[in-house]
mmCIF file of C-alpha atoms and ligand atoms in Angstrom:
data_model
loop_
_atom_site.group_PDB
_atom_site.id
_atom_site.type_symbol
_atom_site.label_atom_id
_atom_site.label_comp_id
_atom_site.label_asym_id
_atom_site.label_seq_id
_atom_site.Cartn_x
_atom_site.Cartn_y
_atom_site.Cartn_z
ATOM 1 C CA MET A 13 -0.117 -0.194 0.309
ATOM 2 C CA LYS A 14 1.581 3.222 -1.045
ATOM 3 C CA GLN A 15 2.383 5.623 1.573
ATOM 4 C CA LYS A 16 -0.033 8.635 1.426
ATOM 5 C CA GLU A 17 1.777 12.071 0.167
ATOM 6 C CA TYR A 18 2.906 14.206 2.782
ATOM 7 C CA ILE A 19 4.802 17.126 1.387
ATOM 8 C CA LEU A 20 7.231 19.876 3.188
ATOM 9 C CA ILE A 21 7.525 23.116 1.073
ATOM 10 C CA ILE A 22 10.397 25.491 2.214
ATOM 11 C CA GLY A 23 10.188 28.843 1.398
ATOM 12 C CA ALA A 24 6.111 28.931 1.340
ATOM 13 C CA LEU A 25 5.724 33.027 2.001
ATOM 14 C CA GLY A 26 7.883 33.512 -1.508
ATOM 15 C CA GLN A 27 6.679 34.744 -4.646
ATOM 16 C CA ILE A 28 6.363 30.753 -5.943
ATOM 17 C CA GLY A 29 6.132 29.513 -2.625
ATOM 18 C CA ARG A 30 2.391 31.023 -1.955
ATOM 19 C CA GLU A 31 0.825 29.986 -4.826
ATOM 20 C CA LEU A 32 2.804 26.357 -5.169
ATOM 21 C CA THR A 33 1.406 25.568 -1.241
ATOM 22 C CA ASP A 34 -2.344 26.479 -2.256
ATOM 23 C CA GLU A 35 -1.908 24.144 -5.451
ATOM 24 C CA LEU A 36 -0.283 21.388 -3.419
ATOM 25 C CA ARG A 37 -3.114 21.535 -1.095
ATOM 26 C CA GLU A 38 -5.490 21.485 -3.755
ATOM 27 C CA ARG A 39 -4.233 18.218 -5.215
ATOM 28 C CA TYR A 40 -2.927 16.342 -1.791
ATOM 29 C CA GLY A 41 -5.103 17.664 0.808
ATOM 30 C CA LYS A 42 -4.731 20.660 3.218
ATOM 31 C CA GLU A 43 -3.384 18.670 6.328
ATOM 32 C CA ASN A 44 -0.810 16.721 4.007
ATOM 33 C CA VAL A 45 1.099 19.826 2.941
ATOM 34 C CA LEU A 46 3.247 21.570 5.550
ATOM 35 C CA ALA A 47 4.319 24.976 4.960
ATOM 36 C CA ALA A 48 7.660 26.069 6.310
ATOM 37 C CA ASP A 49 9.124 29.627 6.109
ATOM 38 C CA ILE A 50 11.934 31.678 8.023
ATOM 39 C CA ARG A 51 8.743 34.098 9.350
ATOM 40 C CA PRO A 52 7.258 33.455 12.594
ATOM 41 C CA LYS A 53 3.807 31.884 12.649
ATOM 42 C CA GLU A 54 1.831 34.988 14.177
ATOM 43 C CA ASP A 55 3.038 37.172 10.913
ATOM 44 C CA VAL A 56 1.802 34.212 8.899
ATOM 45 C CA SER A 57 -1.807 34.776 7.586
ATOM 46 C CA PHE A 58 -3.822 31.821 8.505
ATOM 47 C CA GLU A 59 -4.721 30.259 5.031
ATOM 48 C CA LYS A 60 -1.141 28.689 5.298
ATOM 49 C CA HIS A 61 -2.055 26.067 7.654
ATOM 50 C CA PRO A 62 -0.371 23.863 8.603
ATOM 51 C CA TYR A 63 2.312 26.286 9.116
ATOM 52 C CA ILE A 64 5.815 25.832 11.022
ATOM 53 C CA GLN A 65 8.862 28.674 11.330
ATOM 54 C CA LEU A 66 12.023 27.139 9.911
ATOM 55 C CA ASN A 67 15.148 28.532 9.420
ATOM 56 C CA VAL A 68 16.614 26.260 6.876
ATOM 57 C CA MET A 69 20.228 27.075 7.472
ATOM 58 C CA ASP A 70 19.619 25.604 10.831
ATOM 59 C CA LYS A 71 20.717 22.020 10.214
ATOM 60 C CA VAL A 72 20.065 20.660 13.419
ATOM 61 C CA GLY A 73 16.560 21.969 13.537
ATOM 62 C CA LEU A 74 15.879 20.813 9.714
ATOM 63 C CA GLU A 75 17.162 17.705 10.249
ATOM 64 C CA ASN A 76 14.725 16.832 13.503
ATOM 65 C CA LEU A 77 12.170 18.068 11.191
ATOM 66 C CA ILE A 78 12.847 15.916 8.252
ATOM 67 C CA ALA A 79 13.572 12.827 10.866
ATOM 68 C CA GLU A 80 10.335 13.191 12.721
ATOM 69 C CA ASN A 81 7.808 13.395 9.577
ATOM 70 C CA LYS A 82 7.926 11.244 6.967
ATOM 71 C CA PHE A 83 7.964 13.352 4.078
ATOM 72 C CA THR A 84 7.274 11.729 0.750
ATOM 73 C CA GLN A 85 8.523 14.902 -1.255
ATOM 74 C CA ILE A 86 10.574 18.082 -0.230
ATOM 75 C CA TYR A 87 9.911 21.519 -2.229
ATOM 76 C CA HIS A 88 12.814 23.676 -1.302
ATOM 77 C CA LEU A 89 12.268 27.278 -2.523
ATOM 78 C CA ALA A 90 14.064 28.955 -0.335
ATOM 79 C CA ALA A 91 16.958 31.460 -1.896
ATOM 80 C CA MET A 92 18.265 34.584 -2.540
ATOM 81 C CA LEU A 93 17.539 36.463 -5.771
ATOM 82 C CA SER A 94 19.715 37.936 -8.197
ATOM 83 C CA ALA A 95 19.669 41.599 -7.364
ATOM 84 C CA SER A 96 19.550 40.955 -3.664
ATOM 85 C CA GLY A 97 22.408 38.509 -4.042
ATOM 86 C CA GLU A 98 24.618 40.813 -5.871
ATOM 87 C CA ARG A 99 24.224 43.148 -2.596
ATOM 88 C CA ASN A 100 25.159 40.386 -0.447
ATOM 89 C CA PRO A 101 26.878 37.725 -2.393
ATOM 90 C CA GLN A 102 28.447 35.692 0.648
ATOM 91 C CA ALA A 103 24.656 35.346 2.214
ATOM 92 C CA ALA A 104 23.387 34.603 -1.091
ATOM 93 C CA TRP A 105 26.061 31.923 -1.924
ATOM 94 C CA ALA A 106 25.774 30.260 1.657
ATOM 95 C CA LEU A 107 21.911 30.262 1.658
ATOM 96 C CA ASN A 108 21.610 29.294 -1.981
ATOM 97 C CA MET A 109 24.203 26.323 -1.541
ATOM 98 C CA GLU A 110 24.236 25.232 2.005
ATOM 99 C CA SER A 111 20.683 24.537 2.473
ATOM 100 C CA LEU A 112 20.466 22.974 -0.945
ATOM 101 C CA LEU A 113 23.241 20.405 0.041
ATOM 102 C CA SER A 114 21.432 20.154 3.445
ATOM 103 C CA ILE A 115 18.005 19.249 1.959
ATOM 104 C CA LEU A 116 20.114 16.774 -0.645
ATOM 105 C CA ASP A 117 21.889 15.076 2.299
ATOM 106 C CA LEU A 118 18.678 14.803 4.679
ATOM 107 C CA SER A 119 16.337 13.750 1.528
ATOM 108 C CA VAL A 120 19.003 10.683 1.081
ATOM 109 C CA LYS A 121 19.338 9.969 4.738
ATOM 110 C CA TYR A 122 15.490 9.846 5.560
ATOM 111 C CA LYS A 123 14.659 8.246 2.004
ATOM 112 C CA VAL A 124 12.544 11.117 0.595
ATOM 113 C CA GLU A 125 10.831 10.098 -2.424
ATOM 114 C CA LYS A 126 11.218 13.117 -4.412
ATOM 115 C CA VAL A 127 12.876 16.399 -4.158
ATOM 116 C CA PHE A 128 11.800 19.588 -6.065
ATOM 117 C CA TRP A 129 14.463 22.721 -6.232
ATOM 118 C CA PRO A 130 14.429 25.595 -8.637
ATOM 119 C CA SER A 131 16.942 26.630 -10.803
ATOM 120 C CA SER A 132 16.667 29.892 -13.131
ATOM 121 C CA ILE A 133 17.755 30.995 -16.467
ATOM 122 C CA ALA A 134 20.006 32.724 -14.567
ATOM 123 C CA ILE A 135 22.499 30.305 -15.208
ATOM 124 C CA PHE A 136 23.154 31.686 -18.583
ATOM 125 C CA GLY A 137 25.592 34.381 -19.354
ATOM 126 C CA PRO A 138 26.679 37.126 -21.696
ATOM 127 C CA ASP A 139 28.050 34.722 -23.926
ATOM 128 C CA SER A 140 25.332 32.244 -23.981
ATOM 129 C CA VAL A 141 22.820 32.073 -27.021
ATOM 130 C CA LYS A 142 20.796 34.948 -26.773
ATOM 131 C CA GLN A 143 17.307 34.024 -28.756
ATOM 132 C CA ASN A 144 16.080 30.366 -28.062
ATOM 133 C CA CYS A 145 18.592 29.732 -25.822
ATOM 134 C CA PRO A 146 19.317 25.758 -25.996
ATOM 135 C CA GLN A 147 19.173 23.322 -23.190
ATOM 136 C CA GLN A 148 22.558 22.626 -23.325
ATOM 137 C CA GLY A 149 25.225 25.371 -23.962
ATOM 138 C CA VAL A 150 27.536 28.052 -22.773
ATOM 139 C CA THR A 151 26.260 28.774 -19.557
ATOM 140 C CA GLU A 152 29.038 31.109 -17.223
ATOM 141 C CA PRO A 153 26.584 32.947 -15.218
ATOM 142 C CA THR A 154 27.813 36.873 -13.614
ATOM 143 C CA THR A 155 25.712 36.914 -10.826
ATOM 144 C CA ILE A 156 26.137 34.839 -7.714
ATOM 145 C CA TYR A 157 22.414 34.146 -7.860
ATOM 146 C CA GLY A 158 23.505 32.356 -11.144
ATOM 147 C CA ILE A 159 26.605 30.779 -9.924
ATOM 148 C CA SER A 160 24.544 29.026 -7.392
ATOM 149 C CA LYS A 161 22.081 27.883 -9.241
ATOM 150 C CA ALA A 162 24.213 26.273 -11.943
ATOM 151 C CA ALA A 163 26.394 24.656 -9.245
ATOM 152 C CA GLY A 164 22.987 23.375 -7.521
ATOM 153 C CA GLU A 165 22.056 21.891 -11.074
ATOM 154 C CA TYR A 166 25.088 19.744 -10.960
ATOM 155 C CA TRP A 167 24.691 18.665 -7.348
ATOM 156 C CA CYS A 168 21.204 17.959 -7.988
ATOM 157 C CA LYS A 169 22.280 15.819 -11.056
ATOM 158 C CA TYR A 170 25.335 14.200 -8.902
ATOM 159 C CA TYR A 171 22.619 13.183 -5.860
ATOM 160 C CA PHE A 172 20.568 11.452 -8.781
ATOM 161 C CA GLU A 173 23.500 9.525 -10.048
ATOM 162 C CA LYS A 174 25.450 8.848 -6.995
ATOM 163 C CA HIS A 175 22.521 8.213 -4.375
ATOM 164 C CA GLY A 176 19.271 7.448 -6.672
ATOM 165 C CA LEU A 177 17.624 10.767 -5.325
ATOM 166 C CA ASP A 178 14.559 11.456 -7.205
ATOM 167 C CA VAL A 179 15.437 15.451 -7.244
ATOM 168 C CA ARG A 180 13.782 17.405 -10.032
ATOM 169 C CA SER A 181 14.269 21.203 -11.217
ATOM 170 C CA VAL A 182 13.440 23.501 -14.026
ATOM 171 C CA ARG A 183 15.080 27.031 -15.023
ATOM 172 C CA TYR A 184 12.175 29.394 -14.085
ATOM 173 C CA PRO A 185 12.166 32.493 -16.381
ATOM 174 C CA GLY A 186 11.338 35.653 -14.579
ATOM 175 C CA LEU A 187 8.110 35.133 -12.860
ATOM 176 C CA ILE A 188 5.382 37.202 -12.803
ATOM 177 C CA SER A 189 2.306 36.796 -9.942
ATOM 178 C CA TYR A 190 -0.478 38.976 -8.092
ATOM 179 C CA THR A 191 0.350 37.682 -4.524
ATOM 180 C CA GLY A 192 2.744 38.877 -2.754
ATOM 181 C CA ALA A 193 4.746 42.418 -3.160
ATOM 182 C CA PRO A 194 7.701 42.647 -5.995
ATOM 183 C CA GLY A 195 10.999 40.840 -4.356
ATOM 184 C CA GLY A 196 14.607 41.066 -5.189
ATOM 185 C CA GLY A 197 14.910 40.015 -8.723
ATOM 186 C CA THR A 198 15.765 42.043 -11.936
ATOM 187 C CA THR A 199 12.678 40.629 -13.570
ATOM 188 C CA ASP A 200 10.552 41.779 -10.762
ATOM 189 C CA TYR A 201 9.855 45.339 -12.712
ATOM 190 C CA ALA A 202 7.200 43.168 -14.490
ATOM 191 C CA VAL A 203 5.507 42.677 -11.297
ATOM 192 C CA ASP A 204 6.197 46.138 -9.731
ATOM 193 C CA ILE A 205 4.696 47.484 -13.322
ATOM 194 C CA PHE A 206 1.423 46.239 -12.117
ATOM 195 C CA HIS A 207 1.243 47.812 -8.809
ATOM 196 C CA SER A 208 1.910 51.147 -9.977
ATOM 197 C CA ALA A 209 -0.822 50.766 -12.561
ATOM 198 C CA VAL A 210 -3.272 49.851 -10.262
ATOM 199 C CA LYS A 211 -2.432 52.834 -7.563
ATOM 200 C CA GLY A 212 -2.684 55.396 -10.633
ATOM 201 C CA GLU A 213 0.974 56.140 -10.278
ATOM 202 C CA LYS A 214 3.661 56.389 -12.854
ATOM 203 C CA TYR A 215 5.986 53.831 -13.051
ATOM 204 C CA THR A 216 9.630 54.146 -13.026
ATOM 205 C CA CYS A 217 11.434 51.144 -14.547
ATOM 206 C CA PHE A 218 14.754 50.328 -13.685
ATOM 207 C CA LEU A 219 15.527 48.693 -17.306
ATOM 208 C CA LYS A 220 15.665 50.205 -20.465
ATOM 209 C CA LYS A 221 12.428 50.081 -22.444
ATOM 210 C CA ASP A 222 13.981 47.629 -25.038
ATOM 211 C CA THR A 223 15.007 45.095 -22.503
ATOM 212 C CA ALA A 224 13.852 41.511 -23.815
ATOM 213 C CA LEU A 225 13.726 38.998 -21.089
ATOM 214 C CA PRO A 226 12.318 35.458 -20.881
ATOM 215 C CA MET A 227 9.075 35.512 -18.632
ATOM 216 C CA MET A 228 6.117 33.698 -17.405
ATOM 217 C CA TYR A 229 2.883 33.947 -15.568
ATOM 218 C CA MET A 230 2.834 32.108 -12.293
ATOM 219 C CA HIS A 231 -0.025 30.250 -13.344
ATOM 220 C CA ASP A 232 2.114 28.427 -15.966
ATOM 221 C CA ALA A 233 5.308 28.028 -13.754
ATOM 222 C CA ILE A 234 2.842 26.063 -10.814
ATOM 223 C CA ARG A 235 1.651 24.069 -13.170
ATOM 224 C CA ALA A 236 4.825 23.205 -14.962
ATOM 225 C CA THR A 237 6.289 22.679 -11.728
ATOM 226 C CA LEU A 238 3.558 19.865 -10.702
ATOM 227 C CA GLU A 239 3.498 18.020 -13.986
ATOM 228 C CA LEU A 240 7.470 17.808 -14.049
ATOM 229 C CA MET A 241 6.776 16.442 -10.408
ATOM 230 C CA GLU A 242 4.177 14.236 -11.531
ATOM 231 C CA ALA A 243 5.809 12.649 -14.567
ATOM 232 C CA PRO A 244 7.132 9.102 -14.489
ATOM 233 C CA ALA A 245 10.799 9.144 -13.908
ATOM 234 C CA GLU A 246 11.830 7.241 -17.014
ATOM 235 C CA PHE A 247 10.345 10.044 -19.131
ATOM 236 C CA LEU A 248 12.989 12.522 -17.767
ATOM 237 C CA SER A 249 16.339 13.014 -19.720
ATOM 238 C CA VAL A 250 17.366 15.765 -17.860
ATOM 239 C CA ARG A 251 18.735 15.897 -14.135
ATOM 240 C CA THR A 252 20.161 19.149 -14.009
ATOM 241 C CA ALA A 253 17.298 21.455 -14.752
ATOM 242 C CA TYR A 254 14.988 21.813 -17.523
ATOM 243 C CA ASN A 255 14.805 24.877 -19.923
ATOM 244 C CA LEU A 256 11.352 26.427 -19.077
ATOM 245 C CA SER A 257 9.709 28.741 -21.281
ATOM 246 C CA ALA A 258 6.420 30.736 -22.068
ATOM 247 C CA LEU A 259 6.924 34.707 -22.725
ATOM 248 C CA SER A 260 9.620 37.182 -23.782
ATOM 249 C CA PHE A 261 8.800 40.540 -23.511
ATOM 250 C CA THR A 262 10.263 44.077 -22.891
ATOM 251 C CA PRO A 263 9.628 46.765 -20.357
ATOM 252 C CA LYS A 264 7.851 48.722 -23.299
ATOM 253 C CA GLU A 265 5.922 45.776 -24.378
ATOM 254 C CA ILE A 266 4.459 44.904 -21.204
ATOM 255 C CA TYR A 267 3.871 48.685 -20.309
ATOM 256 C CA GLU A 268 1.605 48.901 -23.741
ATOM 257 C CA GLU A 269 -0.504 45.723 -23.035
ATOM 258 C CA ILE A 270 -0.970 47.292 -19.544
ATOM 259 C CA ALA A 271 -2.061 51.031 -20.848
ATOM 260 C CA LYS A 272 -4.424 49.402 -23.168
ATOM 261 C CA GLU A 273 -6.637 48.301 -19.646
ATOM 262 C CA VAL A 274 -5.432 51.219 -17.601
ATOM 263 C CA PRO A 275 -5.431 54.443 -19.541
ATOM 264 C CA GLY A 276 -3.129 57.364 -18.775
ATOM 265 C CA PHE A 277 -0.697 54.740 -17.597
ATOM 266 C CA GLU A 278 2.783 56.601 -17.714
ATOM 267 C CA ILE A 279 6.258 55.252 -17.350
ATOM 268 C CA GLU A 280 10.022 56.041 -17.213
ATOM 269 C CA TYR A 281 12.974 54.286 -17.934
ATOM 270 C CA VAL A 282 15.926 54.832 -15.186
ATOM 271 C CA PRO A 283 18.220 51.896 -15.791
ATOM 272 C CA ASP A 284 20.089 51.097 -12.541
ATOM 273 C CA PHE A 285 22.686 48.310 -11.591
ATOM 274 C CA ARG A 286 19.877 45.587 -12.641
ATOM 275 C CA GLN A 287 20.563 46.529 -16.195
ATOM 276 C CA GLN A 288 24.041 44.665 -16.611
ATOM 277 C CA ILE A 289 22.394 41.761 -14.936
ATOM 278 C CA ALA A 290 19.476 41.825 -17.515
ATOM 279 C CA ASP A 291 22.042 42.229 -20.268
ATOM 280 C CA SER A 292 23.868 39.337 -19.339
ATOM 281 C CA TRP A 293 20.622 36.902 -19.737
ATOM 282 C CA PRO A 294 19.085 35.210 -22.791
ATOM 283 C CA GLN A 295 16.109 37.054 -24.304
ATOM 284 C CA SER A 296 14.067 34.042 -25.262
ATOM 285 C CA ILE A 297 14.252 30.472 -24.144
ATOM 286 C CA ASP A 298 14.256 26.908 -26.512
ATOM 287 C CA ASP A 299 12.078 24.613 -23.912
ATOM 288 C CA SER A 300 11.765 21.986 -26.595
ATOM 289 C CA VAL A 301 13.067 19.328 -24.466
ATOM 290 C CA ALA A 302 10.561 19.768 -21.613
ATOM 291 C CA SER A 303 7.901 19.592 -24.269
ATOM 292 C CA LYS A 304 9.361 16.304 -25.512
ATOM 293 C CA ASP A 305 10.173 14.661 -22.270
ATOM 294 C CA TRP A 306 6.762 15.635 -20.259
ATOM 295 C CA GLY A 307 4.470 17.825 -22.481
ATOM 296 C CA TRP A 308 5.139 21.306 -21.390
ATOM 297 C CA LYS A 309 3.186 23.607 -22.976
ATOM 298 C CA PRO A 310 2.323 27.484 -21.605
ATOM 299 C CA ALA A 311 -1.183 28.740 -21.529
ATOM 300 C CA PHE A 312 -0.610 32.388 -20.960
ATOM 301 C CA ASP A 313 0.666 34.693 -23.740
ATOM 302 C CA LEU A 314 1.393 38.483 -22.605
ATOM 303 C CA GLU A 315 -2.304 39.846 -23.411
ATOM 304 C CA LYS A 316 -4.102 37.094 -21.289
ATOM 305 C CA MET A 317 -1.557 37.545 -18.089
ATOM 306 C CA VAL A 318 -1.899 41.165 -18.145
ATOM 307 C CA LYS A 319 -5.468 40.812 -17.988
ATOM 308 C CA ASP A 320 -5.902 38.274 -15.099
ATOM 309 C CA MET A 321 -2.910 40.357 -13.011
ATOM 310 C CA LEU A 322 -4.909 43.341 -13.406
ATOM 311 C CA GLN A 323 -8.441 41.492 -12.268
ATOM 312 C CA ASN A 324 -6.101 39.601 -9.384
ATOM 313 C CA ILE A 325 -3.531 42.096 -8.402
ATOM 314 C CA GLU A 326 -3.628 42.620 -4.202
ATOM 315 C CA VAL A 327 -2.221 46.533 -3.938
ATOM 316 C CA TYR A 328 0.442 46.452 -1.561
ATOM 317 C CA PRO A 329 1.197 49.614 0.404
HETATM 318 C C1 VAH B 10 15.380 37.229 -10.756
HETATM 319 N N1 VAH B 10 13.447 36.121 -10.488
HETATM 320 O O1 VAH B 10 15.190 38.435 -11.210
HETATM 321 C C2 VAH B 10 14.805 35.825 -10.587
HETATM 322 C C3 VAH B 10 14.690 35.043 -12.238
HETATM 323 C C4 VAH B 10 15.470 34.880 -14.475
HETATM 324 C C5 VAH B 10 15.413 35.435 -13.097
HETATM 325 O O2 VAH B 10 15.504 34.086 -11.492
HETATM 326 O O3 VAH B 10 16.684 37.033 -9.807
#
């Protein structure tokens, strides 16, 4: 008799974690998904039950939690993103790498059946193919975030090959969602812009208007994650991380799409240090291997995403 799923999601209050927790609870039952994040319980709105405060860098606490619970799956999302990571490189490397190694080790030790860990198109760099960047090719990331994700991919492949751990990963593009305030990512201008639009404010964009980047609506990202995790292991030919793609647009293009729905909305472009990060990344991604291996296909184009975002966005002060 197969054991019932019991899932731990670390970083449950982050941009991906919020929506992934809700979707996992829909599919596996509220009580079978333990949401964990560094924030204390009293800070947490209670639809995230059951919830536990967890510092993923506390190795003893993390091992006690995993040893005491027979988790069948662990989703490890906690990380410092590209822009924040450049402000604090050592802390970004420590969080992004040490926590992953702890999770990989403990998942083998306590026989966790499946592990998910997010990589990013940030593993690519200035010498990578710019258009339809392939699954395999030049990476050479230039941010600590990208370096940690590239290294993490090889650790995941190592634990799959040496220990048989079924750890799976995707290279998320920039993700856009209406839950939660914009974070420390270079692509988060594409979230921030909606908050300005709905508040009737002029948006000051920190990237140049023609900076095309790979992007994806969070609904697509969550579905991709679960389709990968539920795919039969024998279908999977990639054990670093799958390229994932949906959209590619510039600040000017998303501004114009929003302005169709929000007459009078204005923008100005004042590039900062994040322009250099954006310029180091591909403009679009080839995800044909994900499509071939596990049938990936995005559902949201730019127009459909903009309409859905404006209908649902939670305005943050
Ligand atoms: C960032 N949102 O901007 C993340 C993402 C492709 C970028 O990984 O750092």
